[in-house]
Structures are given as structure tokens and as C-alpha cells.
CSV table of C-alpha atoms in Angstrom, one decimal:
chain,number,residue,atom,x,y,z
A,1,UNK,CA,-4.3,-11.6,18.1
A,2,UNK,CA,-2.9,-8.3,16.6
A,3,UNK,CA,-3.7,-7.7,12.9
A,4,UNK,CA,-0.5,-6.8,11.0
A,5,UNK,CA,-2.4,-5.4,8.1
A,6,UNK,CA,-4.4,-3.0,10.3
A,7,UNK,CA,-1.2,-1.8,12.0
A,8,UNK,CA,0.5,-1.2,8.6
A,9,UNK,CA,-2.5,0.7,7.3
A,10,UNK,CA,-2.5,2.9,10.4
A,11,UNK,CA,1.2,3.7,9.9
A,12,UNK,CA,0.8,4.4,6.2
A,13,UNK,CA,-2.1,6.8,6.8
A,14,UNK,CA,-3.9,6.5,3.4
A,15,UNK,CA,-5.6,9.6,2.1
A,16,UNK,CA,-8.0,10.1,-0.8
A,17,UNK,CA,-6.8,12.5,-3.4
A,18,UNK,CA,-8.4,12.2,-6.8
A,19,UNK,CA,-10.7,9.9,-8.8
A,20,UNK,CA,-12.9,10.1,-11.9
A,21,UNK,CA,-14.7,8.0,-14.6
A,22,UNK,CA,-12.9,6.9,-17.8
A,23,UNK,CA,-14.5,5.4,-20.8
A,24,UNK,CA,-13.4,4.2,-24.3
A,25,UNK,CA,-14.8,3.1,-27.6
A,26,UNK,CA,-13.2,1.8,-30.8
A,27,UNK,CA,-9.4,1.6,-31.2
A,28,UNK,CA,-7.4,3.5,-28.5
A,29,UNK,CA,-4.2,3.3,-26.4
A,30,UNK,CA,-3.1,5.7,-23.7
A,31,UNK,CA,0.3,5.8,-22.0
A,32,UNK,CA,0.7,7.0,-18.3
A,33,UNK,CA,4.1,8.0,-16.9
A,34,UNK,CA,5.4,6.6,-13.6
A,35,UNK,CA,3.6,8.2,-10.7
A,36,UNK,CA,4.6,8.2,-7.1
A,37,UNK,CA,1.1,7.8,-5.6
A,38,UNK,CA,-0.7,4.5,-5.5
A,39,UNK,CA,-3.3,4.1,-8.3
A,40,UNK,CA,-6.5,2.1,-8.5
A,41,UNK,CA,-9.0,1.1,-11.1
A,42,UNK,CA,-12.4,-0.6,-11.0
A,43,UNK,CA,-13.8,-1.9,-14.4
A,44,UNK,CA,-17.5,-1.3,-14.6
A,45,UNK,CA,-18.1,-2.1,-18.3
A,46,UNK,CA,-16.4,-4.0,-21.1
A,47,UNK,CA,-12.7,-4.8,-21.1
A,48,UNK,CA,-9.2,-3.2,-21.7
A,49,UNK,CA,-5.6,-4.3,-21.8
A,50,UNK,CA,-3.2,-3.1,-19.0
A,51,UNK,CA,0.5,-3.2,-19.7
A,52,UNK,CA,2.6,-2.2,-16.7
A,53,UNK,CA,6.2,-1.6,-17.4
A,54,UNK,CA,8.2,-4.7,-16.6
A,55,UNK,CA,5.1,-6.9,-16.1
A,56,UNK,CA,3.1,-9.3,-18.4
A,57,UNK,CA,0.0,-7.6,-20.0
A,58,UNK,CA,-3.3,-8.2,-18.2
A,59,UNK,CA,-6.7,-8.2,-19.7
A,60,UNK,CA,-9.1,-6.3,-17.4
A,61,UNK,CA,-12.8,-7.3,-17.5
A,62,UNK,CA,-16.0,-5.9,-16.0
A,63,UNK,CA,-15.9,-6.4,-12.3
A,64,UNK,CA,-12.1,-6.5,-12.0
A,65,UNK,CA,-10.1,-4.3,-9.6
A,66,UNK,CA,-6.5,-3.2,-9.9
A,67,UNK,CA,-4.2,-1.7,-7.4
A,68,UNK,CA,-0.8,-0.3,-8.3
A,69,UNK,CA,0.9,0.4,-4.9
A,70,UNK,CA,3.7,2.5,-6.5
A,71,UNK,CA,2.2,3.1,-9.9
A,72,UNK,CA,5.1,2.5,-12.4
A,73,UNK,CA,4.7,3.6,-16.0
A,74,UNK,CA,1.8,1.8,-17.8
A,75,UNK,CA,-0.3,1.7,-20.9
A,76,UNK,CA,-4.1,1.1,-21.1
A,77,UNK,CA,-5.7,0.2,-24.4
A,78,UNK,CA,-8.6,-1.4,-26.2
A,79,UNK,CA,-8.0,-5.2,-26.3
A,80,UNK,CA,-6.8,-5.3,-29.9
A,81,UNK,CA,-5.4,-1.7,-30.2
A,82,UNK,CA,-3.4,-1.1,-33.4
A,83,UNK,CA,-3.2,2.7,-33.5
A,84,UNK,CA,-0.6,5.0,-32.0
A,85,UNK,CA,-0.3,5.4,-28.3
A,86,UNK,CA,-1.3,8.8,-26.9
A,87,UNK,CA,0.3,10.3,-23.8
A,88,UNK,CA,-2.2,10.9,-21.0
A,89,UNK,CA,-2.9,14.3,-19.7
A,90,UNK,CA,-2.4,15.3,-16.1
A,91,UNK,CA,-3.8,12.7,-13.6
A,92,UNK,CA,-4.8,15.6,-11.4
A,93,UNK,CA,-6.9,17.4,-14.0
A,94,UNK,CA,-10.5,18.0,-12.8
A,95,UNK,CA,-13.6,17.7,-15.0
A,96,UNK,CA,-16.0,15.3,-16.5
A,97,UNK,CA,-15.4,11.7,-17.4
A,98,UNK,CA,-12.4,11.1,-19.7
A,99,UNK,CA,-13.1,9.6,-23.1
A,100,UNK,CA,-10.6,7.6,-25.1
A,101,UNK,CA,-10.9,6.5,-28.8
A,102,UNK,CA,-14.1,7.2,-30.7
A,103,UNK,CA,-16.0,10.1,-29.3
A,104,UNK,CA,-19.5,9.4,-30.7
A,105,UNK,CA,-21.7,6.5,-29.8
A,106,UNK,CA,-22.0,4.5,-26.6
A,107,UNK,CA,-18.9,3.5,-24.5
A,108,UNK,CA,-17.5,0.0,-25.0
A,109,UNK,CA,-15.3,0.3,-21.9
A,110,UNK,CA,-15.9,2.1,-18.7
A,111,UNK,CA,-13.9,2.3,-15.5
A,112,UNK,CA,-13.6,4.3,-12.4
A,113,UNK,CA,-10.2,5.0,-11.0
A,114,UNK,CA,-7.7,7.4,-9.7
A,115,UNK,CA,-5.0,7.7,-7.0
A,116,UNK,CA,-4.5,8.4,-3.4
A,117,UNK,CA,-1.5,9.0,-1.2
A,118,UNK,CA,0.1,7.6,1.9
A,119,UNK,CA,0.7,10.4,4.3
A,120,UNK,CA,3.6,8.6,6.0
A,121,UNK,CA,7.0,9.6,4.4
A,122,UNK,CA,8.1,6.0,5.0
A,123,UNK,CA,5.5,4.6,2.7
A,124,UNK,CA,8.1,3.3,0.2
A,125,UNK,CA,9.5,1.0,2.9
A,126,UNK,CA,6.3,-0.9,3.3
A,127,UNK,CA,5.1,-0.5,-0.3
A,128,UNK,CA,8.2,-2.3,-1.4
A,129,UNK,CA,6.8,-5.5,0.3
A,130,UNK,CA,3.7,-5.4,-1.9
A,131,UNK,CA,3.4,-6.7,-5.5
A,132,UNK,CA,3.8,-4.1,-8.2
A,133,UNK,CA,0.4,-5.1,-9.7
A,134,UNK,CA,-2.5,-6.4,-7.6
A,135,UNK,CA,-5.2,-7.7,-9.9
A,136,UNK,CA,-8.4,-8.9,-8.3
A,137,UNK,CA,-11.4,-10.5,-10.1
A,138,UNK,CA,-15.0,-11.0,-9.0
A,139,UNK,CA,-15.1,-9.0,-5.8
A,140,UNK,CA,-18.1,-6.7,-6.4
A,141,UNK,CA,-17.8,-4.9,-3.0
A,142,UNK,CA,-14.5,-3.4,-4.2
A,143,UNK,CA,-16.2,-1.8,-7.2
A,144,UNK,CA,-18.9,-0.5,-4.9
A,145,UNK,CA,-16.3,0.9,-2.5
A,146,UNK,CA,-14.6,2.7,-5.4
A,147,UNK,CA,-18.0,4.2,-6.4
A,148,UNK,CA,-18.5,5.4,-2.9
A,149,UNK,CA,-15.1,7.1,-2.8
A,150,UNK,CA,-15.9,8.8,-6.1
A,151,UNK,CA,-19.3,9.9,-4.9
A,152,UNK,CA,-17.9,11.3,-1.6
A,153,UNK,CA,-15.0,13.0,-3.4
A,154,UNK,CA,-17.5,14.9,-5.6
A,155,UNK,CA,-19.5,16.2,-2.6
A,156,UNK,CA,-18.9,19.5,-0.7
A,157,UNK,CA,-20.4,18.4,2.6
A,158,UNK,CA,-19.5,18.5,6.3
A,159,UNK,CA,-17.2,15.6,7.3
A,160,UNK,CA,-16.2,14.9,3.7
A,161,UNK,CA,-12.5,14.5,4.4
A,162,UNK,CA,-13.1,12.2,7.4
A,163,UNK,CA,-15.5,10.0,5.4
A,164,UNK,CA,-13.0,9.8,2.5
A,165,UNK,CA,-10.2,8.9,4.9
A,166,UNK,CA,-12.2,6.0,6.3
A,167,UNK,CA,-13.4,4.8,2.9
A,168,UNK,CA,-9.9,4.7,1.4
A,169,UNK,CA,-8.7,2.7,4.4
A,170,UNK,CA,-11.5,0.2,3.9
A,171,UNK,CA,-10.8,0.1,0.2
A,172,UNK,CA,-7.2,-0.7,0.7
A,173,UNK,CA,-7.7,-3.3,3.3
A,174,UNK,CA,-10.4,-5.0,1.2
A,175,UNK,CA,-8.1,-5.0,-1.8
A,176,UNK,CA,-5.1,-6.4,0.1
A,177,UNK,CA,-7.0,-9.1,1.8
A,178,UNK,CA,-8.8,-10.1,-1.4
A,179,UNK,CA,-5.5,-10.3,-3.4
A,180,UNK,CA,-4.4,-13.8,-4.4
A,181,UNK,CA,-1.4,-14.1,-2.0
A,182,UNK,CA,-0.6,-17.6,-3.1
A,183,UNK,CA,0.2,-16.4,-6.6
A,184,UNK,CA,1.9,-13.1,-5.7
A,185,UNK,CA,5.7,-12.9,-5.6
A,186,UNK,CA,7.5,-12.9,-2.2
A,187,UNK,CA,6.2,-10.1,0.0
A,188,UNK,CA,3.7,-9.1,2.6
A,189,UNK,CA,0.6,-10.5,0.8
A,190,UNK,CA,2.1,-14.0,0.6
A,191,UNK,CA,3.0,-13.7,4.3
A,192,UNK,CA,-0.5,-12.7,5.2
A,193,UNK,CA,-1.9,-15.7,3.1
A,194,UNK,CA,0.4,-18.3,4.8
A,195,UNK,CA,-1.1,-19.7,8.1
A,196,UNK,CA,2.3,-20.2,9.7
A,197,UNK,CA,3.9,-17.0,8.6
A,198,UNK,CA,1.0,-14.8,9.4
A,199,UNK,CA,1.0,-16.3,13.0
A,200,UNK,CA,4.6,-15.2,13.3
A,201,UNK,CA,3.8,-11.7,11.9
A,202,UNK,CA,0.9,-11.4,14.4
A,203,UNK,CA,3.2,-12.4,17.3
A,204,UNK,CA,5.9,-9.8,16.2
A,205,UNK,CA,3.3,-7.0,15.7
A,206,UNK,CA,1.4,-7.9,18.9
A,207,UNK,CA,4.5,-7.8,21.2
A,208,UNK,CA,7.1,-5.6,19.5
A,209,UNK,CA,8.9,-5.0,22.8
A,210,UNK,CA,9.7,-8.7,23.2
A,211,UNK,CA,13.2,-9.9,22.4
A,212,UNK,CA,12.1,-12.3,19.7
A,213,UNK,CA,14.4,-14.8,18.1
A,214,UNK,CA,13.8,-17.0,15.0
A,215,UNK,CA,13.9,-20.1,17.3
A,216,UNK,CA,11.2,-18.7,19.6
A,217,UNK,CA,9.0,-17.7,16.7
A,218,UNK,CA,9.5,-21.2,15.1
A,219,UNK,CA,8.3,-22.9,18.4
A,220,UNK,CA,5.2,-20.7,18.5
A,221,UNK,CA,4.2,-21.7,15.0
A,222,UNK,CA,5.0,-25.3,15.4
A,223,UNK,CA,8.0,-25.6,13.1
A,224,UNK,CA,11.7,-26.3,13.4
A,225,UNK,CA,13.9,-23.2,13.3
A,226,UNK,CA,15.4,-24.0,9.9
A,227,UNK,CA,12.1,-24.9,8.2
A,228,UNK,CA,10.4,-21.7,9.6
A,229,UNK,CA,13.4,-19.5,8.6
A,230,UNK,CA,13.3,-20.8,5.0
A,231,UNK,CA,9.5,-20.6,4.8
A,232,UNK,CA,9.5,-17.0,6.1
A,233,UNK,CA,12.3,-16.0,3.7
A,234,UNK,CA,10.7,-17.6,0.7
A,235,UNK,CA,7.3,-16.1,1.5
A,236,UNK,CA,8.0,-12.6,2.7
A,237,UNK,CA,11.3,-12.0,0.9
A,238,UNK,CA,13.3,-11.2,4.0
A,239,UNK,CA,14.3,-13.1,7.2
A,240,UNK,CA,12.1,-12.9,10.3
A,241,UNK,CA,14.6,-10.7,12.1
A,242,UNK,CA,15.0,-8.4,9.2
A,243,UNK,CA,11.3,-8.0,9.0
A,244,UNK,CA,11.1,-7.3,12.8
A,245,UNK,CA,13.9,-4.7,12.5
A,246,UNK,CA,12.1,-3.0,9.5
A,247,UNK,CA,8.8,-2.8,11.4
A,248,UNK,CA,10.5,-1.6,14.6
A,249,UNK,CA,12.3,1.2,12.7
A,250,UNK,CA,9.0,2.2,10.9
A,251,UNK,CA,7.3,2.5,14.3
A,252,UNK,CA,10.3,4.4,15.8
A,253,UNK,CA,10.1,6.9,13.0
A,254,UNK,CA,6.4,7.5,13.6
A,255,UNK,CA,7.0,8.0,17.3
A,256,UNK,CA,10.0,10.3,16.7
A,257,UNK,CA,7.9,12.5,14.4
A,258,UNK,CA,5.2,12.8,17.0
A,259,UNK,CA,7.9,14.2,19.4
A,260,UNK,CA,6.0,13.2,22.6
A,261,UNK,CA,8.4,10.5,24.0
A,262,UNK,CA,12.0,10.5,25.0
A,263,UNK,CA,14.5,8.3,23.2
A,264,UNK,CA,14.6,6.0,26.2
A,265,UNK,CA,10.8,5.6,26.1
A,266,UNK,CA,10.8,4.9,22.4
A,267,UNK,CA,13.6,2.4,22.8
A,268,UNK,CA,11.6,0.6,25.5
A,269,UNK,CA,8.4,0.6,23.3
A,270,UNK,CA,10.1,-1.1,20.4
A,271,UNK,CA,12.2,-3.7,22.2
A,272,UNK,CA,15.6,-2.1,23.0
A,273,UNK,CA,17.1,-2.2,26.4
A,274,UNK,CA,18.5,1.3,26.4
A,275,UNK,CA,18.5,4.6,24.4
A,276,UNK,CA,22.1,3.9,23.3
A,277,UNK,CA,21.4,0.5,21.8
A,278,UNK,CA,18.3,1.9,20.0
A,279,UNK,CA,20.3,4.9,18.7
A,280,UNK,CA,23.0,2.6,17.3
A,281,UNK,CA,20.5,0.4,15.6
A,282,UNK,CA,18.5,3.4,14.3
A,283,UNK,CA,21.6,5.1,12.9
A,284,UNK,CA,22.8,1.9,11.2
A,285,UNK,CA,19.3,1.3,9.6
A,286,UNK,CA,18.3,4.9,8.8
A,287,UNK,CA,21.7,6.6,8.3
A,288,UNK,CA,21.3,9.3,11.0
A,289,UNK,CA,20.9,9.4,14.8
A,290,UNK,CA,17.3,9.3,16.1
A,291,UNK,CA,17.8,12.7,17.8
A,292,UNK,CA,18.8,14.3,14.6
A,293,UNK,CA,15.9,12.6,12.7
A,294,UNK,CA,13.4,13.9,15.3
A,295,UNK,CA,14.7,17.5,15.2
A,296,UNK,CA,14.6,17.5,11.4
A,297,UNK,CA,11.1,16.1,11.4
A,298,UNK,CA,9.9,18.6,14.0
A,299,UNK,CA,11.4,21.5,12.0
A,300,UNK,CA,9.6,20.3,8.9
A,301,UNK,CA,6.2,20.4,10.7
A,302,UNK,CA,3.4,17.8,10.8
A,303,UNK,CA,3.3,15.3,7.9
A,304,UNK,CA,-0.1,16.4,6.8
A,305,UNK,CA,1.1,20.0,6.4
A,306,UNK,CA,3.9,18.9,4.2
A,307,UNK,CA,1.6,17.4,1.6
A,308,UNK,CA,2.1,13.7,2.3
A,309,UNK,CA,4.5,11.2,0.8
């Protein structure tokens, strides 16, 4: 069956941007402002305290991996920090490993992290279905993948960008499928971790042209309509039909930007009987007609040339 996570990754188009080593010793605390790009961190030595704005503090230990899909403001510190909080410098600054706290002596904490971007301008739509903080313990291959990303980013070799693109895709997929969906709040991860809901997601992603109804999806997953509807809503945070509409509009935007298909062809590919019914739904969901959206996207040029999300 179709893999919804794979399709979402292809639509988001993750791209590696920046990564480096960070270490700390003694008493230290660093504040980072909200940042629009997704951030990640792999702990390779010791421990530190992560405090994401609006979330409970998390003690990160060696071997842990953290993904912040939208990177809200956060603070990192030594576990029992008592000193003042220092504002971090630019996340894009190049150079050697960053050191926090005591400068002399061996590091007590070491991590490798950074950020990447989703090339798709509609990333916020899909990121909103992910938890604000994804904390994963005891998955060594994630730490190894982050190391590979850092190693490749520091090279000036042929095929570097292509290798980075593939590595970041793999890193993201590994992080999302390793995340504890059962303990996350309502959203895509909980949906992917629920056997009934993920079957419905695969059906919708696998046949987006079909005129799906909640009753038909419920039959396919072996549940009553009301039980399925409630379970999907509690798990994903939206109704099955709202999810299907959201996914259809995301695919429609991608096809419109490509500029290779007519409105009628796009309408048929995402399950609408005519260009007019598609246009009405698109305008209601997006706020402008698809033709206008396509012209504006074409005038702006390819997404990659505009610098991503």
C-alpha cells in the first residue's frame, strides 16, 4: 500500500542547510529565538536540559535525538544551571565547534545539531500536524545519520548537494517513524502509529482520485462509521474528510506550481469531477482561484530559486 510518510516527505522537499558541533562544561545556559526552519540535535556526550517555550522541560542524555519541526524559542542549559542565560549568536554562523560555559578542560556535554529547510512553501500546513517537540531515546542510527549529514556538509566534493538531500530525507523519515506516536498529542505521528487510522491514511494517499466517504473508509478498516470518525478525529486532530481535503489541496498546489497540467487535468488527478468544482474548493480553502495561484507561482519562479520555505 502507499506510504503516507513517504508522500509527505516528497511534498515537503527537505533540504540540508547548516549543522555543527556544540559542547559545554560547567554552568551554562543559552537562549535561542524562534526560528522558522526545523531544527535537530543528537546528544553524543553527557546531558543537558532543553526548555522549549510552552512545553515541559526535557533532560537530554547521550544517545538522544530531538527534532523541532517548527523550532519555537527554546533554552538549552547544563542540568543544574544557576547562572544568567546568554542569547545565542546567529544559527547560520560558520566556524569551529561552539563551546558553552567553562572554556578550559574537557567537555562535559557534546551534541551535534543544526537545521534544515523544507523547500515547499506549504510546509507549515503539514508541519502543523506534527508535535512541537519530537524527543527520541536509544536509536543509535539517528545519531550516526546526523554525523553523516555533518560530515557531508563539511565536504566540497562532487554530488555533495544530492547526497545531503538524500541523507536529510532519510534522517527525517527515521526520526518520524521512531517517534513515540502513542504518547504524542493528536497529529500525524499518532495517526501513523494507529493500525486502523494508518490504513485509512494509506487508502486516501493511495487513491486520491477516489470519491472517499467516512463510511467507506470505516468499512475498509473494519469499524463502524461513528467509531472510525471519533478515532480518526482523536488521533489525527481533524476529521477524515478534512484530512483528505488538506492533502488534496497540498498536492494541487504542487501541481499548479509545476505548471505542466491544465486545471481540468489537476482536478481529475485529485478527485474532482470538473475544473469548476475544483476551482470552487481551492478558492474556499486557499483564498484565491487556482489560475491566479498558478500565475503568481510561475511569476515567482521555481521554489528552489526562491530560497525555500
